Short mmCIF file of C-alpha atoms in Angstrom, two decimals:
data_model
loop_
_atom_site.label_atom_id
_atom_site.label_comp_id
_atom_site.label_asym_id
_atom_site.label_seq_id
_atom_site.Cartn_x
_atom_site.Cartn_y
_atom_site.Cartn_z
CA MET A 9 100.88 69.69 98.31
CA ASN A 10 98.11 70.46 95.76
CA GLN A 11 94.72 70.20 96.95
CA ILE A 12 91.43 70.51 95.07
CA GLN A 13 88.79 72.56 96.85
CA GLN A 14 85.55 70.50 96.72
CA ASP A 15 82.01 71.56 97.57
CA PRO A 16 80.91 70.17 100.76
CA ARG A 17 77.39 69.50 99.05
CA GLN A 18 78.98 67.69 96.21
CA ALA A 19 81.07 65.43 98.88
CA GLU A 20 77.63 64.70 100.50
CA GLU A 21 76.07 63.93 97.53
CA ILE A 22 78.79 61.40 96.22
CA ALA A 23 78.79 59.80 99.66
CA LYS A 24 74.71 59.52 99.49
CA MET A 25 75.39 57.81 96.11
CA LEU A 26 78.33 55.38 97.28
CA GLU A 27 76.51 54.55 100.49
CA PRO A 28 74.11 52.09 99.10
CA LEU A 29 76.69 50.52 96.80
CA ILE A 30 79.10 49.96 99.42
CA ARG A 31 76.60 48.37 101.95
CA ARG A 32 75.66 46.05 98.98
CA LEU A 33 79.06 44.99 98.51
CA ILE A 34 79.81 44.36 101.88
CA ARG A 35 76.43 42.51 102.37
CA GLU A 36 77.58 40.35 99.44
CA GLU A 37 81.01 39.67 100.74
CA LEU A 38 79.68 38.75 104.20
CA SER A 39 77.27 36.47 102.98
CA ARG A 40 79.68 34.68 100.51
CA ILE A 41 82.09 34.46 103.80
CA ALA A 42 79.23 33.11 106.18
CA LYS A 43 78.17 30.31 103.36
CA ALA A 44 81.75 29.20 102.76
CA GLU A 45 82.80 28.95 106.38
CA PRO A 46 79.67 28.24 108.42
CA GLY A 47 80.15 28.41 112.19
CA ILE A 48 83.09 30.88 112.33
CA PHE A 49 81.14 34.06 111.21
CA TYR A 50 81.13 36.59 114.00
CA LEU A 51 80.85 40.54 114.53
CA ASP A 52 82.26 42.05 117.56
CA PRO A 53 79.45 44.41 118.66
CA ASP A 54 82.06 47.08 119.23
CA THR A 55 83.01 47.27 115.57
CA PRO A 56 81.70 49.78 113.12
CA ILE A 57 80.56 47.12 110.76
CA TYR A 58 78.13 45.59 113.60
CA ASN A 59 76.66 49.34 114.27
CA ASP A 60 76.20 49.46 110.44
CA MET A 61 74.49 45.95 110.45
CA GLN A 62 72.18 46.83 113.34
CA ASP A 63 71.03 50.38 111.38
CA ILE A 64 70.31 48.02 108.61
CA LEU A 65 68.33 45.98 110.39
CA GLN A 66 66.59 48.93 112.17
CA ARG A 67 65.74 50.52 108.67
CA LYS A 68 64.44 47.16 107.71
CA THR A 69 62.29 46.94 110.67
CA GLN A 70 60.90 50.43 110.01
CA ASN A 71 60.45 49.98 106.39
CA HIS A 72 62.91 52.59 105.43
CA ILE A 73 65.14 50.56 103.25
CA LYS A 74 64.75 51.47 99.44
CA LEU A 75 65.77 48.69 96.92
CA HIS A 76 67.21 49.77 93.79
CA SER A 77 66.76 47.83 90.45
CA HIS A 78 69.72 46.47 88.94
CA GLU A 79 69.29 49.25 86.00
CA GLU A 80 69.01 51.96 88.57
CA VAL A 81 72.26 50.75 90.39
CA TRP A 82 74.11 49.76 87.20
CA GLY A 83 72.40 51.98 84.46
CA ASP A 84 72.07 48.71 82.26
#
């Protein structure tokens, strides 16, 4: 099987760029679901997304969240 060799630094940089976008998409989708189906939204504490949400809350509390403008995110 052919595999493309990738510089680990490049993969790390891509992950750093994708993380905020993925988190934003998940947050928007979770918000949409919560509004559409009030009362049925629940995150199991043993799930990765629960841990991510806890991490986001902790970063927010410590003012370690950087919000990006629409232009920064989309290049518009």
